[in-house]
Short mmCIF file of C-alpha atoms in Angstrom, two decimals:
data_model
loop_
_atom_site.label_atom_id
_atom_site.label_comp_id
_atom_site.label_asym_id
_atom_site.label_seq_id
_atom_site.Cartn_x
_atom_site.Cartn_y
_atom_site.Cartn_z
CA UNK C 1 -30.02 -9.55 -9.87
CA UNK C 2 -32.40 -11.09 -7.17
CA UNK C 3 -34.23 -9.43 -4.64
CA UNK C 4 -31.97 -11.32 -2.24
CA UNK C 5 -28.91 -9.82 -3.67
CA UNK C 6 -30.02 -5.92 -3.70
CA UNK C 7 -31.30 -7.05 0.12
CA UNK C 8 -27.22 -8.14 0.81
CA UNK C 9 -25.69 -5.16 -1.00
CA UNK C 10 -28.14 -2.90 1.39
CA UNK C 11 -27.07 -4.64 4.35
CA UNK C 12 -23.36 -4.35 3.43
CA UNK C 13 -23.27 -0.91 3.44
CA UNK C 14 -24.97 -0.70 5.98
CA UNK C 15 -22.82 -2.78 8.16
CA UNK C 16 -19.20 -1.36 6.50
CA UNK C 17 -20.56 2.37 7.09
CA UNK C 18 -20.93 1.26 10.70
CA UNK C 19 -17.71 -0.76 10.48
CA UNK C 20 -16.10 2.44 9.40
CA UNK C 21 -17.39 4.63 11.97
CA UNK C 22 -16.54 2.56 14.66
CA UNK C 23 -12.98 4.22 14.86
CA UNK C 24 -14.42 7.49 15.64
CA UNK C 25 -15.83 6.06 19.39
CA UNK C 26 -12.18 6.44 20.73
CA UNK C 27 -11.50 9.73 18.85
CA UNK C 28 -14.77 11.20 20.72
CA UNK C 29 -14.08 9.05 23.86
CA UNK C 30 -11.02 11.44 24.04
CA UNK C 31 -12.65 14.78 22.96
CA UNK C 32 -15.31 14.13 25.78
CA UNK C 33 -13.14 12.35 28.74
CA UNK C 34 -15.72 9.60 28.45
CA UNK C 35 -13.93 6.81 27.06
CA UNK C 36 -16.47 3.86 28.79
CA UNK C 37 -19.63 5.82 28.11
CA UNK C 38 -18.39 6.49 24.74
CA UNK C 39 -18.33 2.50 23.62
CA UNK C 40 -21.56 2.21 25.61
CA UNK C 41 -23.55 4.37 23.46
CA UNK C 42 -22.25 3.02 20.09
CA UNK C 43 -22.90 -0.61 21.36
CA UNK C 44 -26.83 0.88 20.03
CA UNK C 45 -25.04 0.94 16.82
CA UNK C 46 -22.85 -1.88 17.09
CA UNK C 47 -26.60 -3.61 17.39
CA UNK C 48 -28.02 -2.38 14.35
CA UNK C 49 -24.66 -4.11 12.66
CA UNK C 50 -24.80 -7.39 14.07
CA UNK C 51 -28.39 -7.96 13.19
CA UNK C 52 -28.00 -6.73 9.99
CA UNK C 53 -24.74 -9.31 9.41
CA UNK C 54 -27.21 -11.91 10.84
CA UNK C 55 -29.53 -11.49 7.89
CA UNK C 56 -27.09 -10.84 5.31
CA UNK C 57 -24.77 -14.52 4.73
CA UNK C 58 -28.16 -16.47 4.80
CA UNK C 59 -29.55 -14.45 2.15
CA UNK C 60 -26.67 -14.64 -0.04
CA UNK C 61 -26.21 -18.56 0.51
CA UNK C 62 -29.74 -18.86 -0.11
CA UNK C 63 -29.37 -16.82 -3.43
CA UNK C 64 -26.12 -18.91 -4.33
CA UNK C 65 -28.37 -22.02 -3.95
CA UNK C 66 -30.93 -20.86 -6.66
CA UNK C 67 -28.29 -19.76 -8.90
CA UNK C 68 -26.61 -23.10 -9.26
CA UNK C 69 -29.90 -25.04 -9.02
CA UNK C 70 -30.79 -23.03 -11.77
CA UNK C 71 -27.17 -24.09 -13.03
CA UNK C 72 -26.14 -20.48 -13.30
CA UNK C 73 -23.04 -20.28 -11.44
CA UNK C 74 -21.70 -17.35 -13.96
CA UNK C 75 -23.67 -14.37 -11.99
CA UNK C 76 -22.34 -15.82 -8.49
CA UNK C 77 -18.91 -14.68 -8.71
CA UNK C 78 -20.52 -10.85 -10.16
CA UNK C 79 -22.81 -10.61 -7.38
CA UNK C 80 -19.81 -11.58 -4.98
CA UNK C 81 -17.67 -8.51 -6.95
CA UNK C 82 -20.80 -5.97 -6.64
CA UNK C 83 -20.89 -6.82 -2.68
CA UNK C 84 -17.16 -6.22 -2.40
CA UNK C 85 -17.69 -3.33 -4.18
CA UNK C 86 -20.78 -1.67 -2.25
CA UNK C 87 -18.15 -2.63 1.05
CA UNK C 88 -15.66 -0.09 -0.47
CA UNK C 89 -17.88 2.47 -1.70
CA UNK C 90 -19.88 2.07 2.36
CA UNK C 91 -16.62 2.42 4.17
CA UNK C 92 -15.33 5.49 2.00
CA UNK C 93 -18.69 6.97 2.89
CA UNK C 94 -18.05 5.89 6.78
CA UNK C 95 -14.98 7.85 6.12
CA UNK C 96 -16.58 10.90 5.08
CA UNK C 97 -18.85 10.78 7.74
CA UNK C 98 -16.72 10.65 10.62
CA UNK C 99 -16.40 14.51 11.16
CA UNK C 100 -20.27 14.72 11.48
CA UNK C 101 -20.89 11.40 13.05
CA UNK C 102 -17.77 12.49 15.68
CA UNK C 103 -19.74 15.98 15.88
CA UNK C 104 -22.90 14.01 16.87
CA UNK C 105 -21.85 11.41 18.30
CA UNK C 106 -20.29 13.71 20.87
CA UNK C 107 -23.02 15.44 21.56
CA UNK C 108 -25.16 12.07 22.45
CA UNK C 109 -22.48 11.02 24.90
CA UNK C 110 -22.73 14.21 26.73
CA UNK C 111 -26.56 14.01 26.37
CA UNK C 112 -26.10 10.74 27.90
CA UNK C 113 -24.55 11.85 31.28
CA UNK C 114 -27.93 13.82 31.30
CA UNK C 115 -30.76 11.36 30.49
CA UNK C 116 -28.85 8.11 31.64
CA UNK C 117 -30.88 5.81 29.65
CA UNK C 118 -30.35 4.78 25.87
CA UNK C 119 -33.93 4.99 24.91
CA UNK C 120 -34.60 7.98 26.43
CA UNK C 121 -31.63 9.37 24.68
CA UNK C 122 -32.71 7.86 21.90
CA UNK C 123 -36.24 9.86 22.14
CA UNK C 124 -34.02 12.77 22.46
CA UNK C 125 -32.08 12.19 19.72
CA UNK C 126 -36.07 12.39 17.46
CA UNK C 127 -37.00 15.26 19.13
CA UNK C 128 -37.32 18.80 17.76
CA UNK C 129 -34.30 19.88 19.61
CA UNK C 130 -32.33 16.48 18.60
CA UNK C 131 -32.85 16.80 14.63
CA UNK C 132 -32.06 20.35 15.06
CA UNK C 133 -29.03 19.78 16.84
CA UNK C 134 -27.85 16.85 14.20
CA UNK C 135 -28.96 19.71 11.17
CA UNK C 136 -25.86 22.09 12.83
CA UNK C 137 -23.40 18.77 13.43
CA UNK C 138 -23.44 17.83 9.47
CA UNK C 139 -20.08 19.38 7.98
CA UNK C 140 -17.82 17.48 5.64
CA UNK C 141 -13.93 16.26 6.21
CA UNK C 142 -11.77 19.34 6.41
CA UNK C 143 -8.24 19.29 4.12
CA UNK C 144 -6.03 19.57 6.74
CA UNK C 145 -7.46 16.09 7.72
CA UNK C 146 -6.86 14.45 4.03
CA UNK C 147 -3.61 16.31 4.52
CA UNK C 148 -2.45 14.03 7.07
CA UNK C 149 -1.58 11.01 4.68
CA UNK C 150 1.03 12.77 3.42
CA UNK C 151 2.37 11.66 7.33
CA UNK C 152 2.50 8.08 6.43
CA UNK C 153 6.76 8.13 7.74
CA UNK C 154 5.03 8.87 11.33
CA UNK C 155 3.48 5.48 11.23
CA UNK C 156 4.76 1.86 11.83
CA UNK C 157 4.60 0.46 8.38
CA UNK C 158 3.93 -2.73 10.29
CA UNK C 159 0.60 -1.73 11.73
CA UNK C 160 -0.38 -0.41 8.34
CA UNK C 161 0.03 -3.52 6.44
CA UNK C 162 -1.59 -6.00 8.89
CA UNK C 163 -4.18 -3.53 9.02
CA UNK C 164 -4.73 -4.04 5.16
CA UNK C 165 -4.38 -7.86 5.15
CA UNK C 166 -6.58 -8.36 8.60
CA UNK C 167 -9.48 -6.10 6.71
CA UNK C 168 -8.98 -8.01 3.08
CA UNK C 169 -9.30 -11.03 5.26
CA UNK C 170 -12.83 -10.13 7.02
CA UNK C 171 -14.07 -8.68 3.64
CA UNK C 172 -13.18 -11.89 1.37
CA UNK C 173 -13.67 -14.19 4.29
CA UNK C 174 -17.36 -15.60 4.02
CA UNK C 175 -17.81 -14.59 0.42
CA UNK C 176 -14.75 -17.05 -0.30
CA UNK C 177 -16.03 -19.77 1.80
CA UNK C 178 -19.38 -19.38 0.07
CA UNK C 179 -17.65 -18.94 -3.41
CA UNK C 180 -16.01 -22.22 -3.32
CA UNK C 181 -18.98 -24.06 -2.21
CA UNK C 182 -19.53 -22.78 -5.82
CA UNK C 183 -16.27 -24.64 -7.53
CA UNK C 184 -16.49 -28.12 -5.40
CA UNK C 185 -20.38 -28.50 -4.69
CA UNK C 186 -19.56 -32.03 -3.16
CA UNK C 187 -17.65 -30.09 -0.59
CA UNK C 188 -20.02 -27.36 0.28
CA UNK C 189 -20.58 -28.50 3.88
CA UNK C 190 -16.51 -28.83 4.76
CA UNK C 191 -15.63 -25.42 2.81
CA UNK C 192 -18.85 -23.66 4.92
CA UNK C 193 -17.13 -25.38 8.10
CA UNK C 194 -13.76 -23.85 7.44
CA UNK C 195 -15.37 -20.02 7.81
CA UNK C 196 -14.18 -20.06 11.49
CA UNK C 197 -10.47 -20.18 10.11
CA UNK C 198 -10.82 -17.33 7.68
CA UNK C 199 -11.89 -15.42 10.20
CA UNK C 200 -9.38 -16.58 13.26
CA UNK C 201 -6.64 -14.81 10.99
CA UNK C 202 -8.20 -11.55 10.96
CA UNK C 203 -9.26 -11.89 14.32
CA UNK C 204 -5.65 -12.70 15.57
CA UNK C 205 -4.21 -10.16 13.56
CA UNK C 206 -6.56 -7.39 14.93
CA UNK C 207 -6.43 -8.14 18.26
CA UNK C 208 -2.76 -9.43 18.63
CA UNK C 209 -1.69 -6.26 16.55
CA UNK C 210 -4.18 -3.82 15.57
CA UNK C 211 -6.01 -2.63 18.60
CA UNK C 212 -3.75 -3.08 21.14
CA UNK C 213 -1.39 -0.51 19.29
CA UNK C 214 -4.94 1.82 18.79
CA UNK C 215 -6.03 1.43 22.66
CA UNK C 216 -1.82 2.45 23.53
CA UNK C 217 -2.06 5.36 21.49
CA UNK C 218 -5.54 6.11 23.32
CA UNK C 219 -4.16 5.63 26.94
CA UNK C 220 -1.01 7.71 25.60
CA UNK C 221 -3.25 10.73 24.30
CA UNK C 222 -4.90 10.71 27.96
CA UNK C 223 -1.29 10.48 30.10
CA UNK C 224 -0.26 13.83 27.38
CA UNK C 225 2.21 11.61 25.75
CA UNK C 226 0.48 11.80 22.52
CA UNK C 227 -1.17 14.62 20.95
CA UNK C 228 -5.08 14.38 19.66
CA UNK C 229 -3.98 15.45 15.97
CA UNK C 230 -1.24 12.17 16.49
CA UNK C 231 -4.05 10.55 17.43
CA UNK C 232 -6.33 11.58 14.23
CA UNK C 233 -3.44 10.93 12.08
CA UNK C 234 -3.06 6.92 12.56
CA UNK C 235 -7.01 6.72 12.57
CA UNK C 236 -7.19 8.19 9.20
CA UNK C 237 -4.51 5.96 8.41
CA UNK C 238 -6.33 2.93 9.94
CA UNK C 239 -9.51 4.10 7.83
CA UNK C 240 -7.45 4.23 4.56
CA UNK C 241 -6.22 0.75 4.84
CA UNK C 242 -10.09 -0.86 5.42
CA UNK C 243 -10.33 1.19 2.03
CA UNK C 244 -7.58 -0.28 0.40
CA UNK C 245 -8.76 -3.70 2.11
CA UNK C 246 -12.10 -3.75 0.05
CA UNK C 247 -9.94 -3.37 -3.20
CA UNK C 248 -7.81 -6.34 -2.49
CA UNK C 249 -10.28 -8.34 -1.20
CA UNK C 250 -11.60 -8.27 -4.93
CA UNK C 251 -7.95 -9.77 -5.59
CA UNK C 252 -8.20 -12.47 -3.34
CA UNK C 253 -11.94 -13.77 -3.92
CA UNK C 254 -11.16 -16.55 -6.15
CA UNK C 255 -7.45 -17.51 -5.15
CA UNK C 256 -9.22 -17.92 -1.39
CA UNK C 257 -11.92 -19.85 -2.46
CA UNK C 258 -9.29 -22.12 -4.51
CA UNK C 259 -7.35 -22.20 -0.89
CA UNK C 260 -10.14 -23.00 0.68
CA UNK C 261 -11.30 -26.16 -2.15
CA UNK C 262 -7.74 -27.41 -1.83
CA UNK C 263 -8.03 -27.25 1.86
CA UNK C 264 -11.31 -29.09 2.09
CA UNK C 265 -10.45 -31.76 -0.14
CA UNK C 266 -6.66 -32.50 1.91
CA UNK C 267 -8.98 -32.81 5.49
#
């Protein structure tokens, strides 16, 4: 593999661990009664994410580029699988994580009401009394928590499967597009075009479905209408299906990029 590859596989994690953790913001938005400030503070995060997604489709395209000027195409579709599989092995560490990062996380949004500034929290967060404080947050997921899919009757089988297409979708969406710039290299400009519509589907389904139901359930935990264990329940669910997402992302890689040749050509 190229040095542009192991840099994309870094980034991926990096950006799916983030991904992942994302859905703890509302769980310690709750915990805290600081909802606002809560999403404020992980936007620092959020950050480190987008610039990282920045850096990572150019340096795959640009890999893809040598590998078929060098006519070999054969390692493309590999590299694509290892990517897809660092995004499952990043977000089933996010998932692991959460109970520390929630632990944390809390604690820097109460900090937060105290230093009102992100890089002096920040500063805080390196201190002595910071690294000490993140040393007595680590703990691991608890088995009354893994319990909890045994619940799966207590949750709209809807929302779980549009969960699991929407996140197949955003995994396979610009590796496909890229992937069949592979198969119809005369059509590598229309295919890299059609990314916005790979991404509009997930995008609808997540925002039409997904978090609306999440952000009801939130406002429901707050009025008492919901419990917070409820509340833990359908975001370990949520979690599970970005998990099961990776996996049949790897599925869809090439029929997508077929899709997406067939498409191109018909425009």
């Amino acid at each position: 593999m190229s040095l542009h590859i192991y840099l994309v596989i870094a980034l991926t994690f990096v950006i799916y661990v983030i991904g992942t953790l994302a859905y703890s913001v509302r769980i310690v938005g709750i915990k805290t009664g600081r909802i606002a400030v809560a999403f404020s503070v992980f936007n620092v995060l959020a950050l480190v994410s987008r610039m990282a997604g920045a850096f990572q489709a150019p340096l795959l395209s640009k890999d893809v580029r040598n590998s078929m000027e060098a006519g070999d195409t054969s390692s493309v579709l590999l590299n694509m699988r290892l990517i897809l599989l660092t995004a499952t092995l990043a977000t089933i560490t996010g998932a692991l994580l959460m109970p520390t990062f929630i632990r944390i996380f809390g604690k820097a949004v109460q900090s937060f009401s105290v230093y009102r500034s992100v890089p002096k929290l920040l500063l805080h967060g390196f201190s002595k009394s910071g690294i000490e404080q993140f040393k007595n947050s680590i703990t691991i997921p608890k088995k009354e928590n893994i319990q909890q899919l045994r619940q799966i009757r207590k949750i709209p089988k809807t929302i779980l499967f549009l969960n699991i297409i929407a996140a197949s979708i955003i995994y396979v969406g610009i590796l496909s597009v890229i992937y069949a710039g592979v198969l119809a290299p005369d059509l590598g400009t229309t295919c890299a075009l059609m990314s916005p519509w790979i991404n509009g589907i997930s995008t609808i389904i997540m925002f039409i479905f997904i978090d609306p139901y999440i952000s009801m359930l939130t406002d429901d935990v707050i009025r008492g209408k919901c419990t917070e264990l409820q509340f833990q329940r359908t975001i370990i669910f949520i979690v599970s299906g970005l998990i099961i997402g990776t996996v049949l992302a790897q599925l869809l890689l090439v029929p997508a990029a077929q899709l997406i040749v067939i498409a191109a050509r018909l425009i």
